[in-house]
Amino acid sequence: MAPSGPVATDGPIRPMTTEGRGGGLRVGLRVPRALFSAGQLAPAVEAAESAGVDALCVGDHITFHGGQGGDGLIQAAALAGLARRAEVSVAVYQLALRHPVAVARQLVDVAALAAGGLVLGVGAGGEDRGEVRAVGVDPATRGRRLDESLAVLRALLTGEQVDHAGEFFTLDGVAVRPAPARPVPLLVGGRSEAALRRAGLLADGWLGVWISARRFTEMVERVEGVAADAGRAAPRWRHGLQVWCGFGADRERAQAALAAEMEGLYALPFERFARWCPAGRPEDVAEFLAPYAAAGASDVNLIAVADDPMAAVTAAAEVRTLLA
């Protein structure tokens, strides 16, 4: 989702309580696409884990803006097979473009490989309506499809038989077994009211992007308020932030590389994103993220860009150390 306009940043940041949440800030790295090759992925995973990165993350698109993308669960399986300690995270996955039964099967199998655990973040997508239509989905239905898919997926991940008759899917005694030995947290990304309600009613947490720390706090409170109003027993909440960032010897060079990467992906001018995308040295990125940590973010996924993809791995680890 591209940012639609400025968000106010004035006013105090209120620290969130940590009751019901995992302790400590987890810093993850979106593994650069250039490192997904037979010769480079294993050294990158080893370097990230050795440096202390908490999570290895991937995105997901099928055919974005003319064919770009990468299958999030296939890439997650590759990471899970290599990682010894780090959590593997998919964020955000285009669940509305898949069948939830097939996704449940994939999640169970990938979770079994992930020694450090697996997390799935989902979103409604829609920035490229052509991608949605390409797989036979009406873009106007993607929000409703995602709600239904997420409810079905949660039920299937228990390992129990599921009966379901909905607008898009019908299941008659369907089960996907065995249930994951370690539960797979389901998070929702998005800044709309529908996304916040979806997170509060159906997910284990929320993922923000392109917002201020103050707005982050407000949206988390909204998510948890929706859950409370519905009488839902609060899960072990995980609320996080996805951050595009550039690393380099100086801010200008780092930002130039970041701008080129984002404009090539989103087909929008970098100025639409710049205020939420720190660039420069690891110290600069950590300084930008500190208010979000103070606001109670449990997870930060760095979508890092650098001239050398391996340099992004090293820089992400330095950011983690600084935030710790």
Coordinates of N, CA, C and O in Angstrom, one line a residue, residues 77-197:
A77 N 10.3 -21.4 2.7 CA 10.8 -22.7 2.8 C 12.3 -22.8 2.6 O 13.0 -23.6 3.3
A78 N 12.8 -22.1 1.6 CA 14.3 -22.1 1.4 C 15.0 -21.5 2.6 O 16.0 -22.1 3.0
L79 N 14.5 -20.5 3.2 CA 15.1 -19.9 4.4 C 15.0 -20.9 5.6 O 16.0 -21.1 6.4
A80 N 13.8 -21.5 5.7 CA 13.6 -22.4 6.9 C 14.6 -23.6 6.8 O 15.0 -24.1 7.8
G81 N 14.9 -24.0 5.6 CA 15.8 -25.2 5.5 C 17.2 -24.8 5.8 O 18.0 -25.8 6.0
L82 N 17.6 -23.6 5.8 CA 18.9 -23.1 6.1 C 19.1 -22.6 7.5 O 20.2 -22.7 8.1
A83 N 18.1 -21.9 8.0 CA 18.2 -21.2 9.3 C 18.3 -22.2 10.5 O 17.5 -23.2 10.5
R84 N 19.2 -21.9 11.4 CA 19.3 -22.8 12.6 C 18.6 -22.2 13.8 O 18.2 -22.9 14.7
R85 N 18.5 -20.8 13.8 CA 18.0 -20.1 15.0 C 16.9 -19.1 14.7 O 15.9 -18.9 15.4
A86 N 17.1 -18.3 13.6 CA 16.3 -17.2 13.3 C 14.9 -17.6 12.9 O 14.6 -18.7 12.3
E87 N 13.9 -16.8 13.3 CA 12.5 -17.0 12.9 C 12.4 -16.6 11.4 O 13.2 -15.8 10.9
V88 N 11.5 -17.3 10.7 CA 11.2 -17.0 9.3 C 9.8 -16.3 9.3 O 8.9 -16.8 9.9
S89 N 9.8 -15.2 8.6 CA 8.6 -14.4 8.5 C 8.2 -14.1 7.1 O 9.1 -13.7 6.3
V90 N 6.9 -14.2 6.7 CA 6.4 -13.8 5.4 C 5.5 -12.6 5.6 O 4.5 -12.7 6.3
A91 N 5.9 -11.5 5.0 CA 5.1 -10.3 5.2 C 5.3 -9.3 4.1 O 6.4 -8.9 3.8
V92 N 4.2 -9.0 3.4 CA 2.9 -9.6 3.7 C 2.5 -10.5 2.5 O 2.9 -10.2 1.3
Y93 N 1.8 -11.5 2.8 CA 1.4 -12.6 1.9 C 0.1 -12.2 1.3 O -0.8 -11.8 2.0
Q94 N 0.0 -12.4 0.0 CA -1.3 -12.1 -0.7 C -2.3 -13.3 -0.6 O -2.6 -14.0 -1.6
L95 N -2.8 -13.5 0.6 CA -3.6 -14.6 0.9 C -4.9 -14.6 0.1 O -5.4 -15.6 -0.3
A96 N -5.4 -13.4 -0.2 CA -6.7 -13.3 -1.0 C -6.5 -13.9 -2.4 O -7.5 -14.1 -3.1
L97 N -5.3 -14.1 -2.9 CA -5.1 -14.6 -4.2 C -4.8 -16.1 -4.3 O -4.6 -16.6 -5.3
R98 N -5.0 -16.7 -3.1 CA -4.8 -18.2 -3.0 C -5.9 -18.8 -2.3 O -6.8 -18.2 -1.7
H99 N -6.0 -20.2 -2.4 CA -7.0 -20.9 -1.7 C -6.5 -21.3 -0.3 O -5.4 -21.8 -0.2
P100 N -7.3 -21.0 0.7 CA -6.7 -21.2 2.1 C -6.4 -22.6 2.4 O -5.5 -22.8 3.3
V101 N -7.0 -23.6 1.8 CA -6.6 -25.0 2.1 C -5.2 -25.3 1.6 O -4.4 -25.9 2.3
A102 N -4.9 -24.8 0.4 CA -3.6 -25.1 -0.1 C -2.5 -24.3 0.7 O -1.4 -24.8 1.0
V103 N -2.9 -23.1 1.2 CA -2.0 -22.3 2.0 C -1.7 -23.0 3.3 O -0.6 -23.0 3.8
A104 N -2.8 -23.6 3.9 CA -2.6 -24.3 5.2 C -1.6 -25.4 5.0 O -0.8 -25.6 5.9
R105 N -1.8 -26.2 4.0 CA -0.8 -27.3 3.7 C 0.6 -26.8 3.6 O 1.5 -27.3 4.3
Q106 N 0.8 -25.7 2.9 CA 2.2 -25.1 2.8 C 2.7 -24.6 4.1 O 3.9 -24.9 4.5
L107 N 1.9 -24.0 4.9 CA 2.3 -23.4 6.2 C 2.7 -24.6 7.1 O 3.7 -24.5 7.8
V108 N 1.9 -25.6 7.2 CA 2.3 -26.7 8.0 C 3.6 -27.3 7.7 O 4.5 -27.6 8.5
D109 N 3.9 -27.5 6.4 CA 5.1 -28.1 5.9 C 6.3 -27.1 6.2 O 7.4 -27.6 6.6
V110 N 6.1 -25.8 5.9 CA 7.2 -24.9 6.1 C 7.5 -24.7 7.6 O 8.7 -24.7 8.0
A111 N 6.5 -24.7 8.4 CA 6.6 -24.6 9.9 C 7.5 -25.7 10.4 O 8.2 -25.6 11.4
A112 N 7.3 -26.9 9.9 CA 8.0 -28.1 10.3 C 9.5 -27.9 10.1 O 10.4 -28.5 10.8
L113 N 9.9 -27.1 9.1 CA 11.3 -26.9 8.7 C 11.9 -25.8 9.5 O 13.2 -25.7 9.6
A114 N 11.1 -24.9 10.0 CA 11.6 -23.6 10.6 C 12.0 -23.8 12.1 O 11.1 -23.8 13.0
A115 N 13.3 -24.1 12.4 CA 13.7 -24.3 13.7 C 13.4 -23.1 14.7 O 13.1 -23.3 15.8
G116 N 13.4 -21.9 14.1 CA 13.2 -20.7 14.9 C 11.8 -20.3 14.9 O 11.4 -19.2 15.5
G117 N 10.9 -21.0 14.2 CA 9.5 -20.6 14.1 C 9.1 -19.9 12.8 O 10.0 -19.4 12.1
L118 N 7.9 -19.9 12.5 CA 7.3 -19.3 11.3 C 6.2 -18.3 11.6 O 5.4 -18.6 12.5
V119 N 6.2 -17.1 11.0 CA 5.2 -16.1 11.2 C 4.6 -15.8 9.8 O 5.4 -15.6 8.8
L120 N 3.3 -15.6 9.7 CA 2.7 -15.2 8.4 C 1.9 -13.9 8.6 O 1.0 -13.9 9.4
G121 N 2.4 -12.9 7.9 CA 1.6 -11.7 7.8 C 0.8 -11.6 6.5 O 1.4 -12.0 5.4
V122 N -0.4 -11.2 6.5 CA -1.2 -11.2 5.3 C -1.8 -9.7 5.1 O -1.8 -8.9 6.0
G123 N -2.1 -9.5 3.8 CA -2.6 -8.2 3.5 C -3.6 -8.3 2.3 O -3.5 -9.3 1.6
A124 N -4.4 -7.3 2.1 CA -5.4 -7.3 1.0 C -4.8 -7.0 -0.3 O -5.3 -7.3 -1.4
G125 N -3.6 -6.3 -0.3 CA -2.9 -6.0 -1.6 C -3.8 -5.0 -2.3 O -4.5 -4.2 -1.8
G126 N -3.7 -5.1 -3.6 CA -4.5 -4.2 -4.5 C -3.8 -3.0 -5.1 O -4.4 -2.3 -5.9
E127 N -2.5 -2.8 -4.7 CA -1.8 -1.7 -5.3 C -1.7 -1.9 -6.9 O -1.7 -0.9 -7.6
D128 N -1.6 -3.1 -7.3 CA -1.7 -3.4 -8.7 C -2.9 -4.3 -9.0 O -2.9 -5.5 -8.8
R129 N -4.0 -3.7 -9.5 CA -5.2 -4.4 -9.7 C -5.0 -5.5 -10.8 O -5.7 -6.5 -10.8
G130 N -4.0 -5.3 -11.7 CA -3.8 -6.3 -12.7 C -3.3 -7.6 -12.1 O -3.6 -8.7 -12.6
E131 N -2.5 -7.5 -11.0 CA -2.0 -8.7 -10.4 C -3.2 -9.5 -9.8 O -3.2 -10.8 -9.9
V132 N -4.2 -8.9 -9.3 CA -5.3 -9.5 -8.7 C -6.2 -10.2 -9.8 O -6.5 -11.4 -9.7
R133 N -6.4 -9.5 -10.9 CA -7.2 -10.0 -12.0 C -6.4 -11.2 -12.7 O -7.1 -12.1 -13.2
A134 N -5.1 -11.1 -12.7 CA -4.3 -12.1 -13.4 C -4.6 -13.5 -12.8 O -4.4 -14.5 -13.6
V135 N -4.9 -13.7 -11.6 CA -5.2 -15.0 -11.0 C -6.7 -15.2 -10.9 O -7.1 -16.1 -10.1
G136 N -7.5 -14.5 -11.6 CA -8.9 -14.7 -11.6 C -9.7 -14.2 -10.5 O -10.9 -14.7 -10.2
V137 N -9.2 -13.3 -9.7 CA -9.9 -12.7 -8.6 C -10.4 -11.3 -8.9 O -9.6 -10.5 -9.5
D138 N -11.6 -11.0 -8.6 CA -12.2 -9.7 -8.8 C -11.6 -8.7 -7.7 O -11.7 -9.0 -6.5
P139 N -10.9 -7.7 -8.1 CA -10.3 -6.8 -7.1 C -11.2 -6.2 -6.1 O -10.9 -6.0 -5.0
A140 N -12.5 -6.1 -6.5 CA -13.5 -5.5 -5.6 C -13.8 -6.4 -4.4 O -14.4 -6.0 -3.4
T141 N -13.5 -7.7 -4.6 CA -13.8 -8.7 -3.5 C -12.6 -9.1 -2.6 O -12.8 -9.9 -1.7
R142 N -11.4 -8.5 -2.9 CA -10.3 -9.0 -2.2 C -10.3 -8.8 -0.7 O -9.8 -9.7 0.1
G143 N -10.9 -7.8 -0.2 CA -11.1 -7.6 1.3 C -11.9 -8.7 1.9 O -11.6 -9.3 2.9
R144 N -13.1 -9.0 1.3 CA -14.0 -10.0 1.8 C -13.3 -11.4 1.7 O -13.5 -12.2 2.5
R145 N -12.6 -11.6 0.6 CA -11.9 -12.9 0.4 C -10.9 -13.1 1.5 O -10.7 -14.2 2.0
L146 N -10.2 -12.0 1.8 CA -9.1 -12.1 2.8 C -9.7 -12.4 4.2 O -9.2 -13.3 4.9
D147 N -10.8 -11.8 4.5 CA -11.5 -12.1 5.8 C -11.9 -13.5 5.9 O -11.6 -14.2 6.9
E148 N -12.5 -14.0 4.8 CA -12.9 -15.4 4.9 C -11.8 -16.4 4.8 O -11.8 -17.4 5.6
S149 N -10.8 -16.1 4.0 CA -9.6 -16.9 3.9 C -8.9 -17.0 5.3 O -8.4 -18.1 5.7
L150 N -8.8 -15.9 6.0 CA -8.1 -15.8 7.2 C -8.8 -16.7 8.3 O -8.2 -17.4 9.1
A151 N -10.1 -16.6 8.3 CA -10.9 -17.3 9.3 C -10.8 -18.8 9.0 O -10.6 -19.7 9.9
V152 N -10.8 -19.2 7.7 CA -10.7 -20.6 7.3 C -9.3 -21.1 7.7 O -9.1 -22.2 8.2
L153 N -8.3 -20.3 7.4 CA -6.9 -20.7 7.7 C -6.6 -20.9 9.2 O -6.0 -21.9 9.6
R154 N -7.1 -20.0 10.0 CA -7.0 -20.2 11.4 C -7.6 -21.5 11.9 O -7.0 -22.2 12.7
A155 N -8.7 -21.8 11.4 CA -9.4 -23.1 11.8 C -8.6 -24.3 11.3 O -8.4 -25.3 12.1
L156 N -8.1 -24.3 10.1 CA -7.3 -25.4 9.6 C -6.0 -25.6 10.3 O -5.6 -26.8 10.5
L157 N -5.4 -24.6 10.8 CA -4.1 -24.7 11.5 C -4.2 -25.4 12.8 O -3.2 -25.7 13.5
T158 N -5.5 -25.6 13.3 CA -5.7 -26.3 14.6 C -5.5 -27.8 14.3 O -5.4 -28.6 15.3
G159 N -5.6 -28.3 13.1 CA -5.5 -29.7 12.8 C -6.9 -30.4 12.8 O -7.0 -31.6 12.5
E160 N -7.9 -29.6 13.2 CA -9.3 -30.2 13.4 C -10.0 -30.2 12.0 O -9.6 -29.4 11.1
Q161 N -11.0 -31.0 11.9 CA -11.8 -31.0 10.7 C -12.6 -29.7 10.6 O -13.1 -29.2 11.6
V162 N -12.7 -29.1 9.4 CA -13.4 -27.8 9.3 C -14.5 -28.0 8.3 O -14.4 -28.5 7.2
D163 N -15.7 -27.5 8.7 CA -16.9 -27.3 7.9 C -17.1 -25.9 7.7 O -17.1 -25.1 8.6
H164 N -17.2 -25.5 6.4 CA -17.4 -24.0 6.2 C -18.2 -23.8 4.9 O -17.9 -24.5 3.9
A165 N -19.1 -22.9 4.9 CA -19.9 -22.5 3.8 C -19.9 -21.0 3.7 O -20.7 -20.4 4.5
G166 N -19.1 -20.4 2.8 CA -19.0 -19.0 2.8 C -19.3 -18.5 1.4 O -19.7 -19.2 0.5
E167 N -18.9 -17.2 1.2 CA -19.2 -16.5 -0.1 C -18.2 -17.1 -1.1 O -18.6 -17.2 -2.3
F168 N -17.0 -17.4 -0.7 CA -16.0 -17.8 -1.7 C -15.5 -19.3 -1.6 O -15.0 -19.8 -2.5
F169 N -15.6 -19.9 -0.4 CA -15.1 -21.2 -0.1 C -16.1 -22.1 0.6 O -16.8 -21.6 1.5
T170 N -16.1 -23.4 0.2 CA -16.9 -24.4 0.9 C -16.0 -25.5 1.3 O -15.3 -26.1 0.4
L171 N -16.1 -25.9 2.6 CA -15.3 -27.0 3.1 C -16.2 -28.0 3.8 O -17.0 -27.5 4.6
D172 N -16.0 -29.2 3.5 CA -16.9 -30.3 4.1 C -16.0 -31.3 4.8 O -15.4 -32.2 4.2
G173 N -15.7 -31.1 6.1 CA -14.9 -32.0 6.9 C -13.5 -32.0 6.4 O -12.8 -33.1 6.4
V174 N -12.9 -30.9 6.0 CA -11.5 -30.8 5.6 C -10.6 -30.6 6.7 O -10.8 -29.8 7.6
A175 N -9.5 -31.4 6.7 CA -8.4 -31.2 7.7 C -7.1 -31.1 7.1 O -6.9 -31.7 6.0
V176 N -6.2 -30.4 7.7 CA -4.8 -30.4 7.2 C -3.9 -30.8 8.5 O -3.9 -30.0 9.5
R177 N -3.2 -31.9 8.4 CA -2.5 -32.4 9.5 C -1.1 -32.8 9.2 O -0.8 -33.1 8.0
P178 N -0.2 -32.9 10.2 CA -0.5 -32.5 11.6 C -0.5 -31.0 11.8 O 0.1 -30.3 11.0
A179 N -1.2 -30.6 12.9 CA -1.1 -29.2 13.2 C 0.3 -28.8 13.5 O 1.1 -29.6 14.0
P180 N 0.7 -27.6 13.2 CA 2.1 -27.2 13.6 C 2.4 -27.4 15.0 O 1.6 -27.1 15.9
A181 N 3.6 -28.0 15.3 CA 4.0 -28.2 16.7 C 4.2 -26.9 17.4 O 3.9 -26.8 18.6
R182 N 4.6 -25.9 16.7 CA 4.7 -24.5 17.3 C 3.7 -23.7 16.5 O 3.7 -23.6 15.3
P183 N 2.7 -23.0 17.2 CA 1.7 -22.2 16.5 C 2.4 -21.2 15.6 O 3.4 -20.6 15.9
V184 N 1.7 -21.0 14.4 CA 2.1 -20.0 13.5 C 1.3 -18.7 13.7 O 0.2 -18.6 13.4
P185 N 2.0 -17.6 14.3 CA 1.2 -16.4 14.4 C 0.8 -15.8 13.1 O 1.5 -15.8 12.1
L186 N -0.4 -15.3 13.1 CA -1.0 -14.7 11.9 C -1.2 -13.2 12.1 O -1.9 -12.8 13.1
L187 N -0.5 -12.4 11.3 CA -0.6 -11.0 11.5 C -1.2 -10.3 10.3 O -1.3 -10.9 9.2
V188 N -1.8 -9.1 10.4 CA -2.4 -8.4 9.4 C -1.7 -7.1 9.1 O -1.5 -6.4 10.1
G189 N -1.4 -6.9 7.9 CA -0.8 -5.6 7.5 C -1.9 -4.7 6.8 O -2.8 -5.2 6.2
G190 N -1.7 -3.4 6.9 CA -2.6 -2.4 6.3 C -3.0 -1.3 7.2 O -3.0 -1.5 8.5
R191 N -3.4 -0.2 6.7 CA -3.7 1.0 7.5 C -5.1 1.4 7.5 O -5.5 2.3 8.1
S192 N -5.9 0.7 6.7 CA -7.4 1.0 6.6 C -8.1 0.5 7.9 O -7.6 -0.3 8.6
E193 N -9.3 1.0 8.1 CA -10.1 0.6 9.2 C -10.5 -0.9 9.0 O -10.5 -1.6 10.0
A194 N -10.7 -1.3 7.8 CA -10.9 -2.7 7.5 C -9.8 -3.6 8.0 O -10.0 -4.7 8.6
A195 N -8.6 -3.2 7.7 CA -7.4 -3.9 8.1 C -7.3 -4.0 9.6 O -6.9 -5.1 10.2
L196 N -7.5 -2.9 10.3 CA -7.4 -2.9 11.8 C -8.5 -3.8 12.4 O -8.2 -4.5 13.4
R197 N -9.7 -3.8 11.9 CA -10.7 -4.7 12.4 C -10.4 -6.1 12.1 O -10.6 -7.0 12.9

